[in-house]
Tab-separated table of C-alpha atoms and ligand atoms in Angstrom:
chain	number	residue	atom	x	y	z
A	1	MET	CA	7.695	-35.681	13.752
A	2	SER	CA	9.414	-32.274	13.033
A	3	SER	CA	8.261	-29.408	15.062
A	4	GLU	CA	6.986	-27.872	11.894
A	5	THR	CA	4.134	-30.426	11.782
A	6	THR	CA	3.199	-30.019	15.608
A	7	ARG	CA	3.498	-26.403	15.931
A	8	SER	CA	0.302	-24.356	16.299
A	9	TYR	CA	-0.081	-21.142	14.401
A	10	ARG	CA	-2.974	-19.944	16.222
A	11	PHE	CA	-3.416	-16.255	15.957
A	12	PRO	CA	-4.593	-14.195	18.967
A	13	GLU	CA	-8.251	-13.408	19.612
A	14	GLY	CA	-9.526	-10.280	17.751
A	15	PHE	CA	-6.690	-10.549	15.049
A	16	LEU	CA	-8.197	-8.850	12.070
A	17	TRP	CA	-8.207	-10.726	8.839
A	18	GLY	CA	-8.938	-8.938	5.418
A	19	ALA	CA	-7.881	-8.066	1.974
A	20	ALA	CA	-7.116	-4.826	0.468
A	21	THR	CA	-7.507	-3.009	-2.875
A	22	ALA	CA	-7.192	0.628	-4.106
A	23	ALA	CA	-9.631	2.752	-6.137
A	24	TYR	CA	-7.936	3.252	-9.374
A	25	GLN	CA	-6.757	-0.532	-9.484
A	26	ILE	CA	-10.460	-1.906	-9.239
A	27	GLU	CA	-13.238	0.465	-9.621
A	28	GLY	CA	-13.268	1.383	-13.459
A	29	SER	CA	-15.652	4.145	-14.581
A	30	SER	CA	-13.134	6.665	-13.053
A	31	MET	CA	-14.869	9.535	-14.858
A	32	ALA	CA	-18.406	8.620	-14.219
A	33	ASP	CA	-21.167	10.387	-12.477
A	34	GLY	CA	-19.578	13.805	-12.386
A	35	ALA	CA	-16.123	12.515	-11.160
A	36	GLY	CA	-13.111	14.489	-12.112
A	37	GLU	CA	-10.003	13.381	-13.822
A	38	SER	CA	-7.016	11.928	-11.805
A	39	ILE	CA	-3.382	11.919	-12.582
A	40	TRP	CA	-3.834	8.193	-13.159
A	41	ASP	CA	-6.506	8.841	-15.867
A	42	ARG	CA	-4.080	11.208	-17.564
A	43	PHE	CA	-0.891	9.099	-17.119
A	44	SER	CA	-2.540	5.827	-18.355
A	45	HIS	CA	-3.995	7.679	-21.448
A	46	THR	CA	-0.600	8.855	-22.383
A	47	PRO	CA	1.016	6.502	-24.954
A	48	GLY	CA	3.980	4.825	-23.809
A	49	ASN	CA	3.384	5.012	-20.111
A	50	MET	CA	1.511	1.723	-19.445
A	51	LYS	CA	2.185	-1.935	-20.480
A	52	ASP	CA	0.167	-2.933	-23.465
A	53	GLY	CA	-1.667	0.498	-23.287
A	54	ASP	CA	-3.723	-0.615	-20.455
A	55	THR	CA	-5.919	1.755	-18.473
A	56	GLY	CA	-8.173	1.740	-15.405
A	57	ASP	CA	-11.231	2.745	-17.474
A	58	VAL	CA	-12.833	-0.566	-16.756
A	59	ALA	CA	-10.462	-2.406	-14.297
A	60	CYS	CA	-12.550	-4.908	-12.124
A	61	ASP	CA	-15.705	-2.788	-12.925
A	62	HIS	CA	-16.008	-2.763	-9.099
A	63	TYR	CA	-17.836	0.570	-9.336
A	64	ASN	CA	-20.888	-1.476	-10.769
A	65	ARG	CA	-20.225	-4.834	-9.205
A	66	TRP	CA	-19.421	-3.735	-5.461
A	67	ARG	CA	-22.393	-5.781	-4.276
A	68	GLU	CA	-21.178	-8.847	-5.892
A	69	ASP	CA	-17.639	-8.080	-4.586
A	70	ILE	CA	-19.012	-7.850	-0.928
A	71	GLU	CA	-20.616	-11.353	-1.475
A	72	LEU	CA	-17.312	-12.435	-2.565
A	73	MET	CA	-15.639	-11.183	0.682
A	74	LYS	CA	-18.286	-13.145	2.804
A	75	ARG	CA	-17.375	-16.199	0.771
A	76	LEU	CA	-13.742	-15.547	1.906
A	77	ASN	CA	-14.707	-15.144	5.565
A	78	LEU	CA	-13.175	-11.650	5.474
A	79	GLN	CA	-13.600	-9.644	8.636
A	80	ALA	CA	-12.233	-6.353	7.204
A	81	TYR	CA	-11.721	-4.885	3.829
A	82	ARG	CA	-9.175	-2.123	3.099
A	83	PHE	CA	-10.181	0.045	0.159
A	84	SER	CA	-9.239	3.495	-1.079
A	85	VAL	CA	-11.284	6.611	-1.786
A	86	SER	CA	-10.836	8.368	-5.198
A	87	TRP	CA	-10.433	11.964	-4.207
A	88	SER	CA	-11.451	13.315	-7.597
A	89	ARG	CA	-14.680	11.098	-7.362
A	90	VAL	CA	-15.521	13.110	-4.310
A	91	ILE	CA	-14.175	16.438	-5.031
A	92	PRO	CA	-13.818	16.551	-8.946
A	93	GLU	CA	-11.386	19.607	-8.764
A	94	GLY	CA	-9.571	18.518	-5.778
A	95	ARG	CA	-10.788	21.468	-3.728
A	96	GLY	CA	-14.098	23.037	-3.413
A	97	ALA	CA	-17.378	21.457	-4.585
A	98	ILE	CA	-18.397	17.953	-3.615
A	99	ASN	CA	-19.808	15.606	-6.076
A	100	ALA	CA	-22.678	13.909	-4.201
A	101	LYS	CA	-22.970	10.998	-6.479
A	102	GLY	CA	-19.163	10.158	-5.969
A	103	LEU	CA	-19.482	10.370	-2.296
A	104	ASP	CA	-22.854	8.183	-2.519
A	105	PHE	CA	-20.690	5.438	-4.095
A	106	TYR	CA	-18.733	5.040	-0.951
A	107	ASP	CA	-21.551	5.531	1.277
A	108	ARG	CA	-23.405	2.485	-0.319
A	109	LEU	CA	-20.071	0.549	-0.075
A	110	VAL	CA	-19.596	1.280	3.616
A	111	ASP	CA	-23.142	0.492	4.346
A	112	GLY	CA	-22.979	-2.828	2.413
A	113	LEU	CA	-19.763	-3.898	4.299
A	114	LEU	CA	-21.346	-2.975	7.587
A	115	GLU	CA	-24.373	-4.865	6.795
A	116	ALA	CA	-22.382	-7.982	5.925
A	117	GLY	CA	-20.281	-7.560	9.115
A	118	ILE	CA	-17.069	-6.519	7.489
A	119	GLU	CA	-14.967	-3.667	8.959
A	120	PRO	CA	-14.240	-0.947	6.479
A	121	LEU	CA	-10.593	0.424	6.581
A	122	ALA	CA	-10.388	3.432	4.438
A	123	THR	CA	-7.366	4.990	2.804
A	124	LEU	CA	-7.595	8.535	1.929
A	125	TYR	CA	-5.032	8.592	-0.888
A	126	HIS	CA	-3.681	5.727	-2.911
A	127	TRP	CA	-1.957	7.627	-5.569
A	128	ASP	CA	-4.945	8.844	-7.754
A	129	LEU	CA	-4.348	12.763	-7.261
A	130	PRO	CA	-7.089	15.033	-8.928
A	131	ALA	CA	-5.453	16.294	-12.202
A	132	ALA	CA	-6.695	19.738	-11.372
A	133	LEU	CA	-4.461	19.656	-8.414
A	134	ASP	CA	-1.770	18.642	-10.330
A	135	ASP	CA	-2.217	21.534	-12.720
A	136	ARG	CA	-1.439	23.599	-9.605
A	137	GLY	CA	1.766	21.655	-8.895
A	138	GLY	CA	0.420	18.663	-7.073
A	139	TRP	CA	2.633	17.445	-4.317
A	140	LEU	CA	5.107	20.282	-5.084
A	141	ASN	CA	2.659	22.945	-3.956
A	142	PRO	CA	2.849	23.335	-0.320
A	143	ASP	CA	-0.866	24.329	-0.181
A	144	ILE	CA	-1.541	20.582	-0.751
A	145	ALA	CA	-1.345	20.007	2.986
A	146	ASP	CA	-4.536	22.067	3.274
A	147	TRP	CA	-6.336	20.739	0.361
A	148	PHE	CA	-5.751	17.178	1.640
A	149	ALA	CA	-6.924	18.005	5.091
A	150	ASP	CA	-10.083	19.619	3.629
A	151	TYR	CA	-10.787	16.480	1.497
A	152	GLY	CA	-10.062	14.399	4.641
A	153	GLN	CA	-12.742	16.370	6.607
A	154	VAL	CA	-15.462	15.618	4.168
A	155	LEU	CA	-14.762	11.885	4.495
A	156	PHE	CA	-14.203	11.965	8.265
A	157	GLU	CA	-17.478	13.795	8.717
A	158	THR	CA	-19.582	11.769	6.280
A	159	PHE	CA	-18.473	8.361	7.641
A	160	LYS	CA	-18.344	9.363	11.312
A	161	GLY	CA	-19.279	6.312	13.356
A	162	ARG	CA	-19.151	4.080	10.492
A	163	VAL	CA	-15.601	4.020	9.324
A	164	LYS	CA	-13.423	3.634	12.507
A	165	THR	CA	-9.978	3.123	10.957
A	166	TRP	CA	-8.305	5.431	8.573
A	167	GLY	CA	-5.235	5.450	6.651
A	168	THR	CA	-4.019	8.752	5.336
A	169	ILE	CA	-1.621	8.064	2.570
A	170	ASN	CA	-0.453	4.716	0.965
A	171	GLU	CA	3.196	4.621	0.474
A	172	PRO	CA	4.734	7.930	0.473
A	173	TRP	CA	7.967	6.464	-0.659
A	174	VAL	CA	6.446	5.009	-3.914
A	175	ILE	CA	4.431	8.233	-4.635
A	176	VAL	CA	7.712	10.038	-4.528
A	177	ASP	CA	10.322	7.602	-5.928
A	178	GLY	CA	7.838	6.601	-8.784
A	179	GLY	CA	5.929	9.718	-9.443
A	180	TYR	CA	8.727	12.431	-9.003
A	181	LEU	CA	12.185	10.667	-8.854
A	182	HIS	CA	12.183	7.863	-11.477
A	183	GLY	CA	9.006	8.707	-13.219
A	184	ALA	CA	7.672	5.219	-13.754
A	185	LEU	CA	4.262	6.117	-11.963
A	186	ALA	CA	2.115	9.126	-12.349
A	187	PRO	CA	2.735	12.171	-12.764
A	188	GLY	CA	5.979	10.672	-14.422
A	189	HIS	CA	8.433	13.300	-13.396
A	190	ARG	CA	12.193	12.752	-12.961
A	191	SER	CA	14.051	15.156	-10.667
A	192	ALA	CA	15.741	14.656	-7.331
A	193	PHE	CA	14.869	18.411	-6.531
A	194	GLU	CA	11.174	17.640	-7.081
A	195	ALA	CA	11.181	14.275	-5.197
A	196	VAL	CA	12.698	16.038	-2.011
A	197	ILE	CA	10.020	18.672	-1.979
A	198	ALA	CA	7.215	16.322	-2.800
A	199	GLY	CA	8.274	13.906	-0.146
A	200	HIS	CA	8.104	16.738	2.316
A	201	ASN	CA	4.734	17.796	1.193
A	202	VAL	CA	3.395	14.368	1.436
A	203	LEU	CA	4.563	14.123	5.066
A	204	ARG	CA	2.982	17.632	5.626
A	205	ALA	CA	-0.298	16.625	4.206
A	206	HIS	CA	-0.556	13.578	6.286
A	207	GLY	CA	0.140	15.638	9.530
A	208	ALA	CA	-2.488	18.124	8.669
A	209	ALA	CA	-4.989	15.300	7.795
A	210	VAL	CA	-4.294	13.711	11.246
A	211	LYS	CA	-4.757	17.387	12.963
A	212	ARG	CA	-8.089	17.688	11.286
A	213	PHE	CA	-9.164	14.089	12.167
A	214	ARG	CA	-8.533	15.205	15.717
A	215	GLU	CA	-10.794	18.022	15.507
A	216	VAL	CA	-13.665	16.553	13.410
A	217	GLY	CA	-13.151	12.816	13.252
A	218	GLU	CA	-13.717	9.771	15.478
A	219	GLY	CA	-11.893	6.528	15.586
A	220	ARG	CA	-8.298	5.634	14.716
A	221	ILE	CA	-5.978	7.033	12.198
A	222	GLY	CA	-2.527	6.259	10.907
A	223	ILE	CA	-0.265	6.129	7.705
A	224	VAL	CA	0.707	3.115	5.532
A	225	LEU	CA	4.490	2.736	4.728
A	226	ASN	CA	6.291	0.213	2.483
A	227	ILE	CA	9.194	-1.090	4.382
A	228	GLU	CA	11.679	-3.338	2.171
A	229	PRO	CA	14.402	-4.299	4.626
A	230	LYS	CA	17.975	-4.066	3.288
A	231	TYR	CA	20.461	-6.993	4.036
A	232	PRO	CA	24.355	-6.861	3.684
A	233	ALA	CA	25.612	-8.009	0.531
A	234	SER	CA	28.922	-8.387	2.082
A	235	ASP	CA	31.211	-7.190	4.935
A	236	LYS	CA	32.865	-4.744	2.816
A	237	PRO	CA	32.647	-1.096	4.181
A	238	GLU	CA	31.446	0.346	0.961
A	239	ASP	CA	28.629	-2.384	0.712
A	240	GLU	CA	27.507	-1.562	4.237
A	241	ALA	CA	27.531	2.245	3.341
A	242	ALA	CA	25.371	1.435	0.123
A	243	ARG	CA	23.136	-0.598	2.505
A	244	LYS	CA	22.594	2.257	4.828
A	245	ARG	CA	22.035	4.638	1.956
A	246	ALA	CA	19.272	2.273	0.689
A	247	GLU	CA	17.641	1.786	3.980
A	248	ALA	CA	17.548	5.596	4.493
A	249	GLN	CA	16.329	6.412	1.098
A	250	MET	CA	13.475	3.713	1.175
A	251	ASN	CA	12.602	2.895	4.494
A	252	ARG	CA	13.618	5.837	6.891
A	253	TRP	CA	13.076	8.796	4.778
A	254	PHE	CA	9.435	8.788	5.803
A	255	LEU	CA	9.442	6.970	8.998
A	256	ASP	CA	12.120	8.758	10.908
A	257	PRO	CA	10.380	12.124	10.499
A	258	LEU	CA	7.005	10.584	11.449
A	259	MET	CA	8.406	9.284	14.634
A	260	GLY	CA	9.938	12.723	15.417
A	261	ARG	CA	13.478	12.107	14.539
A	262	GLY	CA	13.830	14.286	11.482
A	263	TYR	CA	15.263	13.065	8.144
A	264	PRO	CA	18.100	10.647	8.077
A	265	GLU	CA	21.553	12.207	7.653
A	266	GLU	CA	22.105	9.773	4.665
A	267	LEU	CA	19.647	11.658	2.581
A	268	LYS	CA	22.046	14.524	2.086
A	269	ASP	CA	24.612	12.212	0.769
A	270	VAL	CA	21.997	10.648	-1.653
A	271	TYR	CA	20.470	13.783	-2.945
A	272	GLY	CA	23.545	16.203	-2.718
A	273	GLU	CA	22.627	19.534	-4.078
A	274	ALA	CA	18.962	18.612	-4.552
A	275	TRP	CA	18.676	18.134	-0.840
A	276	ARG	CA	17.279	21.168	1.292
A	277	GLU	CA	16.471	21.993	4.858
A	278	PHE	CA	12.860	22.569	5.971
A	279	PRO	CA	11.395	24.701	8.860
A	280	ARG	CA	11.298	23.268	12.247
A	281	GLU	CA	7.498	23.626	12.678
A	282	ASP	CA	6.991	21.331	9.681
A	283	PHE	CA	8.585	18.429	11.638
A	284	GLU	CA	6.166	19.088	14.560
A	285	LEU	CA	3.137	18.815	12.072
A	286	ILE	CA	4.442	15.684	10.447
A	287	ALA	CA	5.049	13.963	13.890
A	288	GLU	CA	1.499	14.421	14.811
A	289	PRO	CA	0.840	11.282	17.057
A	290	THR	CA	-1.200	8.614	15.145
A	291	ASP	CA	-3.144	5.672	16.563
A	292	TRP	CA	-1.605	2.845	14.244
A	293	MET	CA	0.667	2.198	11.498
A	294	GLY	CA	0.412	0.042	8.355
A	295	LEU	CA	3.108	-1.958	6.865
A	296	ASN	CA	2.948	-2.949	3.094
A	297	TRP	CA	5.415	-5.724	2.810
A	298	TYR	CA	6.496	-7.861	-0.341
A	299	THR	CA	10.256	-8.590	-0.348
A	300	ARG	CA	13.694	-7.826	0.881
A	301	ALA	CA	16.729	-6.299	-1.056
A	302	VAL	CA	20.485	-7.120	-0.782
A	303	PRO	CA	22.009	-3.915	-1.964
A	304	GLU	CA	25.652	-3.435	-2.914
A	305	ASN	CA	27.635	-0.462	-3.735
A	306	ALA	CA	27.027	0.826	-7.402
A	307	PRO	CA	28.458	4.235	-7.854
A	308	ASP	CA	26.555	4.724	-11.101
A	309	ALA	CA	23.064	3.931	-9.841
A	310	TRP	CA	21.434	7.328	-9.619
A	311	PRO	CA	20.786	8.595	-6.865
A	312	VAL	CA	21.191	6.031	-4.094
A	313	ARG	CA	24.481	4.529	-5.629
A	314	ALA	CA	23.284	1.053	-4.566
A	315	ARG	CA	22.062	-1.809	-6.708
A	316	PRO	CA	20.316	-5.062	-5.438
A	317	VAL	CA	22.009	-8.285	-5.837
A	318	LYS	CA	19.689	-10.985	-7.054
A	319	GLN	CA	19.619	-13.826	-4.637
A	320	VAL	CA	19.461	-16.674	-7.180
A	321	GLN	CA	19.156	-19.375	-4.407
A	322	HIS	CA	15.612	-18.369	-3.844
A	323	ALA	CA	12.341	-18.215	-5.853
A	324	HIS	CA	11.268	-14.890	-7.333
A	325	THR	CA	7.800	-13.934	-8.299
A	326	GLU	CA	6.311	-12.759	-11.561
A	327	THR	CA	7.424	-9.138	-10.791
A	328	GLY	CA	10.821	-10.441	-10.121
A	329	TRP	CA	10.788	-10.006	-6.337
A	330	GLU	CA	12.533	-12.575	-4.136
A	331	VAL	CA	10.473	-14.751	-1.909
A	332	TYR	CA	12.166	-14.572	1.616
A	333	PRO	CA	9.695	-14.907	4.593
A	334	PRO	CA	12.141	-14.504	7.306
A	335	ALA	CA	12.711	-10.922	6.297
A	336	PHE	CA	8.815	-10.345	6.923
A	337	THR	CA	9.444	-11.337	10.614
A	338	ASP	CA	12.522	-9.283	10.765
A	339	THR	CA	10.799	-6.169	9.519
A	340	LEU	CA	7.871	-6.482	11.957
A	341	VAL	CA	10.279	-6.760	14.678
A	342	TRP	CA	12.363	-3.745	13.475
A	343	LEU	CA	9.412	-1.717	12.909
A	344	SER	CA	7.833	-2.221	16.161
A	345	GLU	CA	11.197	-1.207	17.634
A	346	GLN	CA	11.380	1.939	15.502
A	347	THR	CA	7.850	2.905	16.665
A	348	GLY	CA	8.531	2.410	20.290
A	349	GLY	CA	7.076	-1.088	20.862
A	350	LYS	CA	3.573	0.147	21.695
A	351	LEU	CA	2.130	1.556	18.539
A	352	PRO	CA	-0.628	-1.121	17.010
A	353	LEU	CA	0.715	-2.109	13.725
A	354	MET	CA	-1.311	-3.681	10.904
A	355	VAL	CA	0.060	-5.591	7.755
A	356	THR	CA	-2.112	-3.508	5.207
A	357	GLU	CA	-0.671	-5.373	2.220
A	358	ASN	CA	1.161	-8.629	1.553
A	359	GLY	CA	0.989	-10.726	-1.606
A	360	SER	CA	2.586	-11.924	-4.594
A	361	ALA	CA	2.142	-12.020	-8.498
A	362	TRP	CA	2.534	-15.386	-10.214
A	363	TYR	CA	1.503	-16.669	-13.568
A	364	ASP	CA	-2.278	-17.595	-13.477
A	365	PRO	CA	-4.264	-18.587	-16.558
A	366	PRO	CA	-6.573	-15.783	-18.041
A	367	HIS	CA	-9.706	-17.839	-17.365
A	368	ALA	CA	-10.866	-20.596	-14.653
A	369	ILE	CA	-10.359	-24.180	-15.795
A	370	GLU	CA	-13.156	-26.443	-14.435
A	371	GLY	CA	-14.136	-23.628	-12.079
A	372	ARG	CA	-10.748	-23.584	-10.207
A	373	ILE	CA	-7.638	-21.586	-10.451
A	374	HIS	CA	-4.720	-23.491	-9.034
A	375	ASP	CA	-2.091	-21.153	-7.764
A	376	PRO	CA	0.450	-23.262	-5.774
A	377	MET	CA	3.076	-20.571	-5.593
A	378	ARG	CA	0.816	-17.925	-4.342
A	379	VAL	CA	-0.494	-20.722	-1.773
A	380	HIS	CA	3.103	-21.218	-0.571
A	381	TYR	CA	3.714	-17.519	-0.389
A	382	LEU	CA	0.584	-16.979	1.580
A	383	GLN	CA	1.509	-19.825	4.060
A	384	THR	CA	5.175	-19.028	4.725
A	385	HIS	CA	4.414	-15.350	5.205
A	386	LEU	CA	1.525	-15.784	7.458
A	387	LYS	CA	3.721	-18.273	9.477
A	388	ALA	CA	6.667	-15.425	9.500
A	389	MET	CA	4.002	-13.038	10.765
A	390	HIS	CA	3.019	-15.407	13.565
A	391	ASP	CA	6.692	-15.563	14.586
A	392	ALA	CA	6.702	-11.845	14.897
A	393	ILE	CA	3.631	-11.746	17.136
A	394	GLY	CA	5.624	-14.374	19.341
A	395	LYS	CA	8.441	-11.936	19.594
A	396	GLY	CA	6.216	-9.479	21.077
A	397	VAL	CA	5.202	-7.304	18.025
A	398	PRO	CA	1.907	-5.601	18.694
A	399	LEU	CA	0.365	-6.630	15.375
A	400	ARG	CA	-3.386	-6.228	15.056
A	401	GLY	CA	-4.375	-7.532	11.611
A	402	TYR	CA	-3.520	-8.755	8.129
A	403	MET	CA	-4.814	-7.450	4.715
A	404	ALA	CA	-4.043	-9.668	1.812
A	405	TRP	CA	-3.069	-7.870	-1.289
A	406	SER	CA	-5.216	-8.260	-3.101
A	407	LEU	CA	-8.831	-9.168	-2.906
A	408	LEU	CA	-9.023	-9.196	-6.735
A	409	ASP	CA	-6.521	-9.363	-9.673
A	410	ASN	CA	-6.316	-5.852	-10.725
A	411	LEU	CA	-4.696	-3.001	-12.647
A	412	GLU	CA	-0.884	-3.279	-11.249
A	413	TRP	CA	-0.227	0.402	-12.076
A	414	SER	CA	2.045	0.857	-15.267
A	415	LEU	CA	2.383	-3.070	-15.419
A	416	GLY	CA	-1.155	-3.091	-16.367
A	417	TYR	CA	-3.140	-6.340	-16.026
A	418	SER	CA	-0.161	-8.510	-16.747
A	419	LYS	CA	0.661	-9.043	-13.085
A	420	ARG	CA	-2.028	-10.870	-11.110
A	421	PHE	CA	-1.726	-10.362	-7.211
A	422	GLY	CA	-5.351	-11.408	-6.587
A	423	ILE	CA	-6.572	-14.146	-4.035
A	424	THR	CA	-9.591	-14.059	-6.519
A	425	HIS	CA	-9.032	-14.390	-10.217
A	426	VAL	CA	-10.606	-11.976	-12.633
A	427	ASN	CA	-11.338	-12.856	-16.121
A	428	PHE	CA	-10.931	-9.501	-17.697
A	429	ALA	CA	-12.900	-10.383	-20.841
A	430	THR	CA	-16.074	-11.314	-18.832
A	431	GLN	CA	-15.361	-10.057	-15.425
A	432	GLU	CA	-16.068	-13.399	-13.750
A	433	ARG	CA	-14.626	-13.737	-10.369
A	434	THR	CA	-13.211	-17.242	-9.305
A	435	ILE	CA	-11.715	-17.785	-5.927
A	436	LYS	CA	-8.086	-19.125	-6.278
A	437	ASP	CA	-6.708	-22.024	-4.212
A	438	SER	CA	-4.868	-19.260	-2.218
A	439	GLY	CA	-8.363	-17.402	-1.457
A	440	LEU	CA	-9.757	-20.960	-0.408
A	441	LEU	CA	-6.800	-21.545	1.845
A	442	TYR	CA	-7.104	-18.075	3.296
A	443	ALA	CA	-10.920	-18.445	3.981
A	444	GLU	CA	-9.877	-21.522	6.091
A	445	VAL	CA	-7.112	-19.742	7.849
A	446	ILE	CA	-9.665	-17.006	8.769
A	447	ARG	CA	-12.214	-19.508	9.899
A	448	SER	CA	-9.636	-21.577	11.987
A	449	HIS	CA	-7.685	-18.457	13.437
A	450	GLY	CA	-4.542	-19.925	11.528
A	451	GLU	CA	-4.941	-23.551	13.057
A	452	VAL	CA	-4.806	-24.884	9.239
A	453	LEU	CA	-1.384	-23.338	8.683
B	501	LGS	O1	-0.564	-2.957	-6.254
B	501	LGS	C1	0.245	-2.406	-5.492
B	501	LGS	C2	1.206	-3.457	-4.787
B	501	LGS	C3	1.776	-4.441	-5.551
B	501	LGS	O2	3.172	-4.708	-5.133
B	501	LGS	C4	-0.265	-1.436	-4.487
B	501	LGS	O3	-1.177	-0.529	-5.030
B	501	LGS	C5	0.868	-0.855	-3.773
B	501	LGS	O4	0.220	-0.148	-2.409
B	501	LGS	C6	2.099	-1.590	-3.392
B	501	LGS	O5	3.330	-0.774	-3.619
B	501	LGS	N1	2.315	-2.811	-4.127
B	501	LGS	C7	3.423	-3.556	-4.326
B	501	LGS	N2	4.560	-3.219	-3.859
B	501	LGS	C8	5.788	-4.008	-3.985
B	501	LGS	C9	7.056	-3.219	-3.934
B	501	LGS	C10	8.084	-4.118	-4.109
B	501	LGS	C11	9.213	-3.311	-4.703
B	501	LGS	C12	10.376	-4.173	-5.163
B	501	LGS	C13	11.282	-3.511	-6.079
B	501	LGS	C14	12.222	-4.505	-6.538
B	501	LGS	C15	12.778	-3.693	-7.649
């Protein structure tokens, strides 16, 4: 018998199992009941931005079906649910007047989760900036740090004692790289000068919200980073330099200043004349201590030197020996273990970590067949990544939980509904939900604390 078959993958007592979503990707009705427009309403309604012209107008209709979705979470044995709050639902103009009906939606959701014994993990910002704030410069306006802290305060006070775990911002890098550098995501700008400023303000806003939380909130607060580890393409010095640039631009741009280390040196080289220096006091605010950190993990990259690839001058080499998901991302679970070990080293070894997203898109049929959705590739991805995560715990990583991406098939941003990440299938014609084989496995993993792996 190989050690694979005899080894136990039992997870520690208290390890928190859940699934994640984000407001614009699932809720629909984004402008209902007095909500204001967000940059994603605008972006998705601008022709040419979205695959097949998809929008989040209906999405998974979670705004109306949240009760049914809590029932679904129960069937999946979820212990926690990570969701995000739509800023412009709660404060339509981004600042000032509160929309009570918008806040009520999250109030009912949180109460429903608590009644079901499911712990709510709330993210303040998962990319849907109020459009009224974008009209004032959005993440380019330094005032956004105060706007964000004021918005946070509304939630911290409303949900005091009910929501105990908060995330400030989901994936600063994606907000900046997608929204301001390459323009594939809202608000769709393409400027290195803007990216450098937007990135700094995202970090300042995070720091300001953490500070406010200490004044008015209760519980634990942290940020959620995407880390995609960079492996060497060769031992050539120019490839190693490219790898370091890629690592600095994606993984360390936000992590280093959060940890009080300032920006990585390499960013000057990457951004050239677009780079700038920032006041010292900003870095104190940015490094405001947090209680936990979230990791969103999907794949690794193997970058090689590519002088024409703007602005990082690195390009990933496709690893043809491994499988790739529907979004073209390599399946390589050992890198998940490595990232968790690396991140815990980078954060000092004691900061509690949580996997706030992990998952994969594969081809699934548009509707269930005989009540089932067989998704063997996602089952395999889930199994191998949970095992890789278990390995990291064995190496001493202080990992507290895992949130599968995603509870539901949903709007994959500018890729529209074409990419399905759910452990639950959504028939977008009827809104019918069907737990996929991967979801059935996940429910068993949770029930058995990982013994079935
Ligand atoms: O749906 C998003 C998921 C899907 O894949 C979620 O809203 C985001 O928080 C998160 O960014 N998500 C995600 N990220 C994977 C990024 C992999 C990048 C690989 C790039 C290769 C060219």
